[in-house]
XYZ file of C-alpha atoms in Angstrom:
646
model
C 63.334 66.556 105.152
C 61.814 67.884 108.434
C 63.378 71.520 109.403
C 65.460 70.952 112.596
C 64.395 71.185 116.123
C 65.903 70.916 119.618
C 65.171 71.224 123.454
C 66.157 74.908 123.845
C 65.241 76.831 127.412
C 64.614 80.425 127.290
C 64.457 82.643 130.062
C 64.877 80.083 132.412
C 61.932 78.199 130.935
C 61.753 75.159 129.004
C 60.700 75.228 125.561
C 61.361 73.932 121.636
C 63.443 75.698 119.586
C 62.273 75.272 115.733
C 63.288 76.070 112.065
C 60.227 76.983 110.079
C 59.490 74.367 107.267
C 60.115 77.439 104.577
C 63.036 78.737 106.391
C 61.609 81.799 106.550
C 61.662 82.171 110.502
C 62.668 81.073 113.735
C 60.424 79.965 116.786
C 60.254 79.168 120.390
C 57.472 77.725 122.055
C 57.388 76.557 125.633
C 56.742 72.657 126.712
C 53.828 73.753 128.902
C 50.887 73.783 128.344
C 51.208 71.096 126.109
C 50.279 72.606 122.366
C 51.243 76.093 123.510
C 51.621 78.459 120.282
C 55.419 80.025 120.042
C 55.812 82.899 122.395
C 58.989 83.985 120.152
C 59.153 84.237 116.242
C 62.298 85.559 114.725
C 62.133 86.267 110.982
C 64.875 84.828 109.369
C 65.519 88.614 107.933
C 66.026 90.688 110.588
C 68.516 88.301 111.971
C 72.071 89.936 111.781
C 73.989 87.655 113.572
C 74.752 83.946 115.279
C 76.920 83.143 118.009
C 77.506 79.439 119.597
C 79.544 78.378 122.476
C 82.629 76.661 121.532
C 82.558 72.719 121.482
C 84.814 72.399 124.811
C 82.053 74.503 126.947
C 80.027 72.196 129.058
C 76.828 74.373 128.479
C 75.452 74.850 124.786
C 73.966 78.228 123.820
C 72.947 80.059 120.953
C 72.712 83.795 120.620
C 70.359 85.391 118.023
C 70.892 89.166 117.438
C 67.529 90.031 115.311
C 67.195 93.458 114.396
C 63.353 95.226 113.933
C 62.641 96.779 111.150
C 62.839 100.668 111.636
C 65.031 100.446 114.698
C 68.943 101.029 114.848
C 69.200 98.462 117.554
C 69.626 94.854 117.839
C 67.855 92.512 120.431
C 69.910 89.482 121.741
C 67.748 86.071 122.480
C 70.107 83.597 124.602
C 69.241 79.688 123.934
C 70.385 77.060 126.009
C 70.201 73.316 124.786
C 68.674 71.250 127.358
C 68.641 67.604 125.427
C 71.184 65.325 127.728
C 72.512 63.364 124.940
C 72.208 65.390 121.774
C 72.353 68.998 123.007
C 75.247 69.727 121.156
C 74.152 68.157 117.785
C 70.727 69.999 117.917
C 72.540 73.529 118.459
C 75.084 72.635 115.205
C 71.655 71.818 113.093
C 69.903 74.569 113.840
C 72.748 77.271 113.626
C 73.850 75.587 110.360
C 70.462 75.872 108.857
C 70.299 79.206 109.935
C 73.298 80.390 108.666
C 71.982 78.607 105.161
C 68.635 80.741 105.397
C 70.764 83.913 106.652
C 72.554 83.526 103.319
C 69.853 82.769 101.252
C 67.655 85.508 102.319
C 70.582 87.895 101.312
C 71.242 86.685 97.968
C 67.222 87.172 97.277
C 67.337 90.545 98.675
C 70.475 91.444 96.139
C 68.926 89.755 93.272
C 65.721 91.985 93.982
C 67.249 94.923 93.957
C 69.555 94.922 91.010
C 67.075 93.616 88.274
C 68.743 93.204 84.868
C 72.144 95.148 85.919
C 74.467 92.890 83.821
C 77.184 92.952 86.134
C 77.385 96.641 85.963
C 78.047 97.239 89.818
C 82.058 97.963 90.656
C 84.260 96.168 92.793
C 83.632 98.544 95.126
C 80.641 97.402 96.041
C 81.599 94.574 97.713
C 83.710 96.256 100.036
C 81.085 98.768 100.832
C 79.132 96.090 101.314
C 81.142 94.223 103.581
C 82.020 97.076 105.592
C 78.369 99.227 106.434
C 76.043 97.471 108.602
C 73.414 100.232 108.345
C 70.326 100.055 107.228
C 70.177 102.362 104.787
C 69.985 104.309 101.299
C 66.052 105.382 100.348
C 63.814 102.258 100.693
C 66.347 99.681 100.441
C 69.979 99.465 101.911
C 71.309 98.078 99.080
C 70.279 100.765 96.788
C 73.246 102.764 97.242
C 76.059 99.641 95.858
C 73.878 99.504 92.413
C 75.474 102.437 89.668
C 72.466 102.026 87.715
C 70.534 103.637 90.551
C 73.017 105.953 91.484
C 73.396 107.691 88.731
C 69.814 108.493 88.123
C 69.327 109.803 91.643
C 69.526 113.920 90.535
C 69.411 114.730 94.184
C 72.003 112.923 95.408
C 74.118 114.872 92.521
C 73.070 117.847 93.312
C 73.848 117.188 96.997
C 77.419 116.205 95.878
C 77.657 119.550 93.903
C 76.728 121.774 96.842
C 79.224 119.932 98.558
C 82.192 119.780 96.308
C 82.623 123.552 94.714
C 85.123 122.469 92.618
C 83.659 119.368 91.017
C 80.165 121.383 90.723
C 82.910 124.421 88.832
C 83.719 121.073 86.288
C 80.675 120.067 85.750
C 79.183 123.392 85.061
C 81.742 124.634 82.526
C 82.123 121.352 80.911
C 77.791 121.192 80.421
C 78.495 124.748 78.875
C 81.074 123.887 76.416
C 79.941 120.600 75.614
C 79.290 119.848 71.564
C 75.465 120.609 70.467
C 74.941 117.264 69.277
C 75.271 115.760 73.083
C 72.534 116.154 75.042
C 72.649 116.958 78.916
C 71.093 113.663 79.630
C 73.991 111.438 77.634
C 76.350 114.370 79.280
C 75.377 113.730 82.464
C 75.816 110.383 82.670
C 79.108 110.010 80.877
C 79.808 112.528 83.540
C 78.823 110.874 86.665
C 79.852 107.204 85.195
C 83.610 108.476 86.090
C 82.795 109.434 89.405
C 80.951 106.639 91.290
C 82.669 106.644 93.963
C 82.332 109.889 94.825
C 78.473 109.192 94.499
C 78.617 105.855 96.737
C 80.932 107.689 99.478
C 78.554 111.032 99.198
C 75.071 108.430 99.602
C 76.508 106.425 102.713
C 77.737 109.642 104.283
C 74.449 110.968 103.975
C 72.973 107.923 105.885
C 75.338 107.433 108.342
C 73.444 107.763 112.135
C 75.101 108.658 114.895
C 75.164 105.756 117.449
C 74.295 105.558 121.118
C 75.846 108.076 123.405
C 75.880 109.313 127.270
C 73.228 111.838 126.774
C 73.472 112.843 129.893
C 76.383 114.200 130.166
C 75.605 116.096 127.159
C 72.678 117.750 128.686
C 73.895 121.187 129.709
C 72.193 124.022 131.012
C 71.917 127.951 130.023
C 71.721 131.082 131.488
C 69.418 133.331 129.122
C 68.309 136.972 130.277
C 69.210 135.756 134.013
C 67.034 132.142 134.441
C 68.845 129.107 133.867
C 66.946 127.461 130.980
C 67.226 123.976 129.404
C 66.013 122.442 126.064
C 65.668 118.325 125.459
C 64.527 117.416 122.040
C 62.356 114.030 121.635
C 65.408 111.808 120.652
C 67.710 112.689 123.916
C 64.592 111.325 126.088
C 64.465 108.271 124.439
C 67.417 107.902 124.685
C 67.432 108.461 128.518
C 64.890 105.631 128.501
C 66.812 103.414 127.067
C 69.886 103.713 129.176
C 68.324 104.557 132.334
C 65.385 102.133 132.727
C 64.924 103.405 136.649
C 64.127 107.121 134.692
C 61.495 105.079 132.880
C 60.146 103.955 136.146
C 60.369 107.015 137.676
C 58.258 108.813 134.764
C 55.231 105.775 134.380
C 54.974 106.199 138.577
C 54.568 109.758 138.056
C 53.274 111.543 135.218
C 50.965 112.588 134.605
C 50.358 113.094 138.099
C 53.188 115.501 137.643
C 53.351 117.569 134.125
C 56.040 116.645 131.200
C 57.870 120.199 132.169
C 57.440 119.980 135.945
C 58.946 116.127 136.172
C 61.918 117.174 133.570
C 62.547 120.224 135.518
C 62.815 118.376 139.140
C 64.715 115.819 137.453
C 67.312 117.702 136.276
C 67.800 119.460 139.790
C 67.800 116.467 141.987
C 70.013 114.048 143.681
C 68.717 111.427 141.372
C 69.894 113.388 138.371
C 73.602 113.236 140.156
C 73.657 109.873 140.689
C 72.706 108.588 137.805
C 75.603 111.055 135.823
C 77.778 109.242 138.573
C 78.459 112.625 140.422
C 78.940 112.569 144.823
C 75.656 113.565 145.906
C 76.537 115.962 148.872
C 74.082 117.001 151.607
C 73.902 120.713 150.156
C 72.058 119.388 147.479
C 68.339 120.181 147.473
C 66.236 117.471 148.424
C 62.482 116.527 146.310
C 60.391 114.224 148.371
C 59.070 112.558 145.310
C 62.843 111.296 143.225
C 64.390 111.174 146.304
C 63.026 107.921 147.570
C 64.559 106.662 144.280
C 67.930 107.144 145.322
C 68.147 103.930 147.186
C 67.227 101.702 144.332
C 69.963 98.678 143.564
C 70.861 98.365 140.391
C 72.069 95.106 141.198
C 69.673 92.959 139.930
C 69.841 94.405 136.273
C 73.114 93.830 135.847
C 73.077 90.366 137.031
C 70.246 89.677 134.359
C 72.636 91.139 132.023
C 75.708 88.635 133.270
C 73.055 85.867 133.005
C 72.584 86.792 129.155
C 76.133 87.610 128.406
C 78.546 84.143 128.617
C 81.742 84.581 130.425
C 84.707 81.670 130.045
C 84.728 80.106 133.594
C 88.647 80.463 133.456
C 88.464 84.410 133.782
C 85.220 84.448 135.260
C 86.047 86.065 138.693
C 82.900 85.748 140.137
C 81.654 82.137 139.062
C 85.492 81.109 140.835
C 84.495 82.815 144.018
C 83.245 79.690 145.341
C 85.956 77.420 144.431
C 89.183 80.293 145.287
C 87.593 82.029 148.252
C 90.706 84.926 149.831
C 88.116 85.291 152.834
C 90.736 83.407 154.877
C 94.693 84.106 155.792
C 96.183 87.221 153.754
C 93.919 90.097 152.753
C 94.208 90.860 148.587
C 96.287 93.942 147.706
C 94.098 97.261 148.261
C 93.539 97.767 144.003
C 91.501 93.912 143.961
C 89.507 94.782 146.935
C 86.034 95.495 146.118
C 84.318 98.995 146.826
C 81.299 100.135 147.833
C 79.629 102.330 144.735
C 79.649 105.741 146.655
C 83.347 105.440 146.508
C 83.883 105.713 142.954
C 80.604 106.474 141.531
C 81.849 107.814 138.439
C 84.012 105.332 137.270
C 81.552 102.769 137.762
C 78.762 104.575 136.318
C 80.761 105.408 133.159
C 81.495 101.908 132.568
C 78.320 100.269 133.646
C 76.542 103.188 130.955
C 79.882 101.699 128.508
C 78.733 98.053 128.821
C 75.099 98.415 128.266
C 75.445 100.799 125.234
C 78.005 98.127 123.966
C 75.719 95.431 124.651
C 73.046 96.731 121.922
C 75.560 96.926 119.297
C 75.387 93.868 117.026
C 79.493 92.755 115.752
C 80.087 93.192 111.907
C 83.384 91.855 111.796
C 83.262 88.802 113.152
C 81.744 85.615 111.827
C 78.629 84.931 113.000
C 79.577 80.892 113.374
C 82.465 82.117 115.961
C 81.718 80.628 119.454
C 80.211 83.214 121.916
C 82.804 85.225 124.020
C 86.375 84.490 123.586
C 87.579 83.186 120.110
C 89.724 80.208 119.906
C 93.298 81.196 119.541
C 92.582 83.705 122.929
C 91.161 80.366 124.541
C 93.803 78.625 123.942
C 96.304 81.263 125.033
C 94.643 80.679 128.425
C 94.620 77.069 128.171
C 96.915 75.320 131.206
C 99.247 73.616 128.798
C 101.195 72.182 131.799
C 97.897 70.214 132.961
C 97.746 68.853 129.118
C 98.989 65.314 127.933
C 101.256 65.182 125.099
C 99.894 66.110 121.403
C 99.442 62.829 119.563
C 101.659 63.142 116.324
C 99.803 63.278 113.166
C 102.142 62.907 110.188
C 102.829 60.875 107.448
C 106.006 59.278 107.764
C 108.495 58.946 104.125
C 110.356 55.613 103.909
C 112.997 55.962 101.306
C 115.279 53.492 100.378
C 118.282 54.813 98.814
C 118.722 58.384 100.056
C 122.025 59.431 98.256
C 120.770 59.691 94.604
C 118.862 63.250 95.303
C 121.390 64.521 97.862
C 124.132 64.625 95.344
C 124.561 66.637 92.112
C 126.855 64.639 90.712
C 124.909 61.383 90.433
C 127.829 59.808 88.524
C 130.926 60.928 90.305
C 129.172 62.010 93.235
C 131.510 65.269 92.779
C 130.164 69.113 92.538
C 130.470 70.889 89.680
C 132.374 73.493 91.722
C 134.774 71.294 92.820
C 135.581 69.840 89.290
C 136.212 73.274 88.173
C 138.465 73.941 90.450
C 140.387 70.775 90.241
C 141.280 72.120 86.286
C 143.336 74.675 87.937
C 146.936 74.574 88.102
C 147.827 75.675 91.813
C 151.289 77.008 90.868
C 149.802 79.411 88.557
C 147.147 80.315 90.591
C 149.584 81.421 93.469
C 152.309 82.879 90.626
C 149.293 85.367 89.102
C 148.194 86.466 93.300
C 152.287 86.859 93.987
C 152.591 89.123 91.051
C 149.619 91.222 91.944
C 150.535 92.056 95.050
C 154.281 92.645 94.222
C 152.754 95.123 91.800
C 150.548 96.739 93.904
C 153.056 97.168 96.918
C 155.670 98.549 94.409
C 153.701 100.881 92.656
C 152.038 104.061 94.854
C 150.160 105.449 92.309
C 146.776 103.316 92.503
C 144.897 104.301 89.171
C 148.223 102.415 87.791
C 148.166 99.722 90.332
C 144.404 98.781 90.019
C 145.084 99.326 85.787
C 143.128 102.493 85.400
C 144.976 103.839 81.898
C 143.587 108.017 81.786
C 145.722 108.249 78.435
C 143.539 105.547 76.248
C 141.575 106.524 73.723
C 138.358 105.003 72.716
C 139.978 103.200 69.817
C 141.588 100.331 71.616
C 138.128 99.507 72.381
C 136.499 99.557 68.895
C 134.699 96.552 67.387
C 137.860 95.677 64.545
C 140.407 95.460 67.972
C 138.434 93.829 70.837
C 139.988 93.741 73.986
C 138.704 92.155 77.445
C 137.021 94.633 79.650
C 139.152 95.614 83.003
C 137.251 97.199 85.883
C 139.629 100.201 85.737
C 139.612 100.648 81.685
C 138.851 104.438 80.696
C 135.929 102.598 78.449
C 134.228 100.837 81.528
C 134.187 104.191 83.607
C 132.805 105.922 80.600
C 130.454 102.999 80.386
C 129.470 103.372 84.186
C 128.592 107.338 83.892
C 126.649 106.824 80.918
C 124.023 104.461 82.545
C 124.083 106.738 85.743
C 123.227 109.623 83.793
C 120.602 107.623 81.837
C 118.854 106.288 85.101
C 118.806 110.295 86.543
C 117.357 111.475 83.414
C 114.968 108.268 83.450
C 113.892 109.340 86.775
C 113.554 112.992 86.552
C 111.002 112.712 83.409
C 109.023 110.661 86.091
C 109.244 112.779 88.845
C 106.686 115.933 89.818
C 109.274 118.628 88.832
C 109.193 121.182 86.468
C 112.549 120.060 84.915
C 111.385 116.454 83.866
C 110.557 116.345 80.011
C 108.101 118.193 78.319
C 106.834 115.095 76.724
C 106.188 112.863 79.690
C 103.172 112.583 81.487
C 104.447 114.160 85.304
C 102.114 115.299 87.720
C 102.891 118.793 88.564
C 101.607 120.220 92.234
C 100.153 124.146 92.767
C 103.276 124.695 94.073
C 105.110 123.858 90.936
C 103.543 126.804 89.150
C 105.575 130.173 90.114
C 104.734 133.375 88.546
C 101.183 132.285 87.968
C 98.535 134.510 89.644
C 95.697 132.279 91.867
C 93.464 133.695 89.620
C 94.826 132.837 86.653
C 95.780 129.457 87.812
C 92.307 128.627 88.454
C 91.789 128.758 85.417
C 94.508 126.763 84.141
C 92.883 124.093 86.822
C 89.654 124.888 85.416
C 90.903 124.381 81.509
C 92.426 121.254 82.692
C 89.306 119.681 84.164
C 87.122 120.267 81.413
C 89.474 119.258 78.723
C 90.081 116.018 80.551
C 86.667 115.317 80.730
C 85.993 115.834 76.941
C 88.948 113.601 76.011
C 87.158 110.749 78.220
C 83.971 111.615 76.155
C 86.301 111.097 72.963
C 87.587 107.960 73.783
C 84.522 106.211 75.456
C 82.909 107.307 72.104
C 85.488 106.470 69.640
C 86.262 103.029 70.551
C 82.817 102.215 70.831
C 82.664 101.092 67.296
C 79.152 102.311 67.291
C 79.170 103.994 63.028
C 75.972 105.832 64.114
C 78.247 108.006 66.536
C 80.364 108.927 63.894
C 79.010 112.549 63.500
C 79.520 112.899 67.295
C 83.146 111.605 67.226
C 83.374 114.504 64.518
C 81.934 116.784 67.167
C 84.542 116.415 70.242
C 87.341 116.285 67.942
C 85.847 119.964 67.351
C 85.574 120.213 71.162
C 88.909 119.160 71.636
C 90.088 121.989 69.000
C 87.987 124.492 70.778
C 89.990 123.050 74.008
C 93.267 123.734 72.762
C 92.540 127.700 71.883
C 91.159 127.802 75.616
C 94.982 126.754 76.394
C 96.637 128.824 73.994
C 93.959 131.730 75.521
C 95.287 131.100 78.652
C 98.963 131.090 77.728
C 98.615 134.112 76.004
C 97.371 136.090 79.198
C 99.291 134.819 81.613
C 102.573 135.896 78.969
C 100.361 139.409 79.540
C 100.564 139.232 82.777
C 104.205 138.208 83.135
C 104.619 141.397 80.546
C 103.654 143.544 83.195
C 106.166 142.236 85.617
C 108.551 142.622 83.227
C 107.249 146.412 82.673
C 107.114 146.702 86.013
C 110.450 145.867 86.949
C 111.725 147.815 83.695
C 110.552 151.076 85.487
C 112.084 150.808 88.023
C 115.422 150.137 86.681
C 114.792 153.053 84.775
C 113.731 155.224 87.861
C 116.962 153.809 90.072
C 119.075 155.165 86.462
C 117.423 158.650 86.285
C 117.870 159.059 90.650
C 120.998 157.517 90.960
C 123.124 157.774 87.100
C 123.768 154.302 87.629
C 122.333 151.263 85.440
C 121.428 148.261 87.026
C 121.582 145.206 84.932
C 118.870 142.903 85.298
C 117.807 139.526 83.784
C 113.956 139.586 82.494
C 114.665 136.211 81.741
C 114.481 134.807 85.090
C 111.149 136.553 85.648
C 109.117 133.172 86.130
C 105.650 132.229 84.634
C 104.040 133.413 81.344
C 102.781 131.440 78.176
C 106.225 128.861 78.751
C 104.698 127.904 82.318
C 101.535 127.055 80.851
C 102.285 125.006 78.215
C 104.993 123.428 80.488
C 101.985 122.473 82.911
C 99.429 121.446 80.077
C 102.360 119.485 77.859
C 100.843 115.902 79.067
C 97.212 117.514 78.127
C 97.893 118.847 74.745
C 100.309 115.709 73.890
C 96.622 113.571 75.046
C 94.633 115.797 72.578
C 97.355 115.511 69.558
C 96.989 111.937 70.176
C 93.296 111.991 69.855
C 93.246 113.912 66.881
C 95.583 111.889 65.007
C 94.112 108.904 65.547
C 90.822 110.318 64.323
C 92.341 111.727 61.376
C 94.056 108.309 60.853
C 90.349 106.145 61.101
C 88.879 109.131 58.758
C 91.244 108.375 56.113
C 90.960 104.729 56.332
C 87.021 104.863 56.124
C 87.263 107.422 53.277
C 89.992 104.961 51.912
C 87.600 102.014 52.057
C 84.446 103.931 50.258
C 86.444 105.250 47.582
């Protein structure tokens, strides 16, 4: 099948627009001469995205953002379809088999650089995928969504160390503590195989770039040892290059006739300077016979080159109306739609000229590159003149049914509700007997635990299994019922809550600020405890249900560990009960002190003195509960295998 081609004019000259026969690029050549080679080839993989004109647009376009390699930038290339009778079919063609190659070339690129991963990469990935549009990570962008390659970068760890004092505090003391039988290799990457996405977030924050900006505005000068002194690095002049093409012209024209620091320094004290930040240039300004003859240039013609690459919807396209909706006759417009000369407002129009053109080199990530260029649909059709549009033509598919009453009714026999037929059982005279002796009750009767049947003097054994009685609302045994599953749902919910007072056996998160009478000091290393015995239980359990039997002696090992772990907590408990021993010492003195100035004694309850060895374990109860766990269930396999050999 031949690769698609169309009539396609570029920059207002006629051309072909082709699909290479491998896919692999994109080319324009012109019509004339005849046989002329492509003046435009567009490698399929620096193309980041397509836009087409939507199908009710009377002029067909296609707009290829291709990006160089190396650069930050994209370049837009505008096509327009010139074929009379199959414009629009060409343009679909081509931008379909684009989008196939677009797609292809991406898969091959993934494939390429995740050899043999087994489907190790997170879902993560994806979304970090989906969501950076830099080019990025080492030699290839996609280096940083593979966890094979992640964790054997060692400087992008150590980066995320430096960075992160308290995961670099974890990993330290748990490498120093770790059994003799794992090596720091193995250690490491159990380690880091827990934290990838602290790794992915630390390797795209790392190669984020910052983006276009008015530079300058951000050009400032200094006043050192009384001169007024200014420093431009490389980057800011390219990047006053690329915003300010006139500066470009200005600097071919005339350096080197004048030097680098000569032009820079006239530059940045002329009138040209001013204008271009969009400040009033005032006639106490000094004057340069060289940039001043600048000052009249018209920018005019660059930014209609820009319109004519950029597509604007005819029905809010102000200009393109002008024509057609002329106000040069009868009333004048109000004074806010009345255009102004630039020396008005220079500012504001600078600023958003500079807006628009830094805008313009941005290539959209969250769109889809199929979506037509400029407006999407559902805005287009907002704007859409409904009242100038026939009636929709009704698309549905209509239901003839013949007999309609057999899956209306419930009853298919009767035709009668089951409600109703349990109410027609009733006997009416009873019915309004039972409500007449309610209410003769209730009106007669002022007490209401009496009148609604509340009985305070039953006892639970009207209510036992060998005398069962129907339940009331009011009974003694339904209240009792009531505050039991209250209290039951409170409890439930404060042993999953972040106090201190839910159960010592659930697994509650507890905050810094639920540890009083801790020291910082000492509660760093509670944290610190924590951490590493965390991290040894995820060794554990990663090992342990591996199944591997060569492992066994390492299993052995962190069960060890784990041991080792909980004297660390009973270390810790048994200073910070030291420590709360001196309060209590403390606090003894003086009551002694206040008895010996004053003959009085002051009673005082060393009970309520917080922290000590019961705040620790009260903090490390879902910890110590985890390693219990562990151990038991390595106890329990040991037995079974010793079981099994005997």
């Amino acid at each position: 099948m031949a690769p698609p081609r169309g009539s396609a004019s570029y920059k207002k000259k006629d051309g072909t627009l082709a699909l290479s026969k491998d896919s692999h690029s994109v080319s324009w050549a012109p019509v004339a001469p005849p046989g002329s080679k492509p003046a435009l080839t567009l490698p399929v993989s620096s193309i980041t995205n397509l836009q087409q004109t939507p199908a009710s647009s009377p002029k067909v376009m296609l707009k290829i953002f291709a990006q160089a390699p190396g650069t930050s930038t994209s370049d837009t290339h505008v096509f327009t379809f010139t074929s009379a009778t199959a414009a629009r079919a060409e343009a679909d063609s081509i931008k379909d088999a684009l989008s196939k190659a677009i797609q292809s070339a991406k898969s091959a690129g993934a494939l390429s650089t995740t050899p043999g991963d087994g489907g190790a990469s997170s879902a993560a990935m994806a979304i970090a995928s989906a969501v950076s549009s830099t080019p990025g990570y080492g030699a290839n962008k996609n280096a940083w969504y593979d966890d094979s390659r992640l964790k054997q970068d060692v400087d992008l760890q150590q980066s995320l160390l430096k960075s992160n004092p308290s995961l670099s505090m974890t990993f330290m003391e748990s490498l120093r503590t770790k059994p003799d039988t794992i090596t720091s290799s193995h250690f490491t990457s159990q380690f880091w195989s827990t934290r990838m996405h602290l790794l992915r977030a630390h390797a795209i924050e790392k190669n984020q770039t910052r983006g276009a900006y008015n530079v300058l505005s951000s050009i400032k000068p200094q006043t050192v040892e009384n001169a007024t002194r200014l420093s431009i690095s490389k980057e800011q002049i390219q990047l006053i290059f690329n915003q300010h093409s006139l500066v470009k012209r200005v600097y071919d024209e005339n350096v080197p006739k004048l030097s680098e620091e000569a032009f820079w320094s006239r530059f940045f004290q002329s009138r040209l300077f001013k204008k271009l930040k969009g400040e009033r240039v005032s006639e106490n300004d000094p004057t340069d016979n060289v940039l001043d003859k600048y000052l009249q240039y018209d920018d005019g013609a660059e930014r209609a080159k820009r319109l004519m690459a950029s597509h604007v919807p005819h029905i809010i396209d102000v200009e393109g109306n002008e024509e057609n909706h002329s106000q040069r006759k009868g009333n004048q417009p109000d004074l806010t739609m009345r255009p102004t000369s630039i020396d008005r407002v220079p500012i504001i129009r600078t600023l958003n000229a500079l807006s628009e053109k830094i805008l313009s080199h941005v290539a959209p990530n969250d769109v889809d590159p199929s979506l037509p260029i400029g407006v999407d649909e559902e805005t287009f059709n907002s704007l859409a003149l409904r009242d100038l549009q026939g009636d929709a033509e009704e698309n549905r598919v209509i239901l003839n049914i013949k007999d309609q009453s057999r899956f209306f009714n419930s009853d298919k026999k009767s035709g009668v509700s089951a409600d109703a037929l349990l109410y027609a059982k009733q006997n009416p005279v009873k019915v309004l007997q039972s409500i007449r002796a309610d209410l003769a009750r209730v009106s007669s009767n002022t007490n209401l635990e009496s009148a609604i049947g509340v009985d305070g003097d039953s006892d639970s054994s009207d209510d036992d299994d060998t005398n069962p009685k129907k339940g009331h609302v009011g009974s003694k045994a339904s209240l009792s019922a009531a505050t039991s599953q209250m209290m039951a749902a409170i409890a439930q919910q404060r042993a999953q809550s972040d106090d201190l007072s839910a159960a010592s056996s659930g697994f509650s998160t507890v905050h810094i600020s639920s540890a009083p009478g801790l020291s910082s000091a000492l509660f760093d290393r509670l944290s610190l405890t924590h951490a590493t015995t965390t991290e040894f239980l995820q060794h554990f359990w990663s090992t342990f249900l591996s199944g591997d039997t060569n492992r066994a002696d390492e299993v052995g090992n962190l069960v060890e560990t784990l041991n080792r772990a909980m004297d660390r907590i009973k270390a810790v408990a048994n200073d910070a009960e030291a420590e709360r021993q001196k309060e209590v010492n403390k606090l003894k003195k003086q009551v002694q002190d206040y008895l010996e100035r004053t003959g009085k004694k002051r009673k005082v309850d060393y009970e309520s003195i917080a922290g000590g060895a019961k705040a620790v374990n009260q903090l490390l109860a879902p910890t110590v509960k985890a390693i219990q766990v562990a151990t038991k269930e390595y106890k329990k396999a040991l037995a079974e295998q010793s079981g099994e050999a005997s």
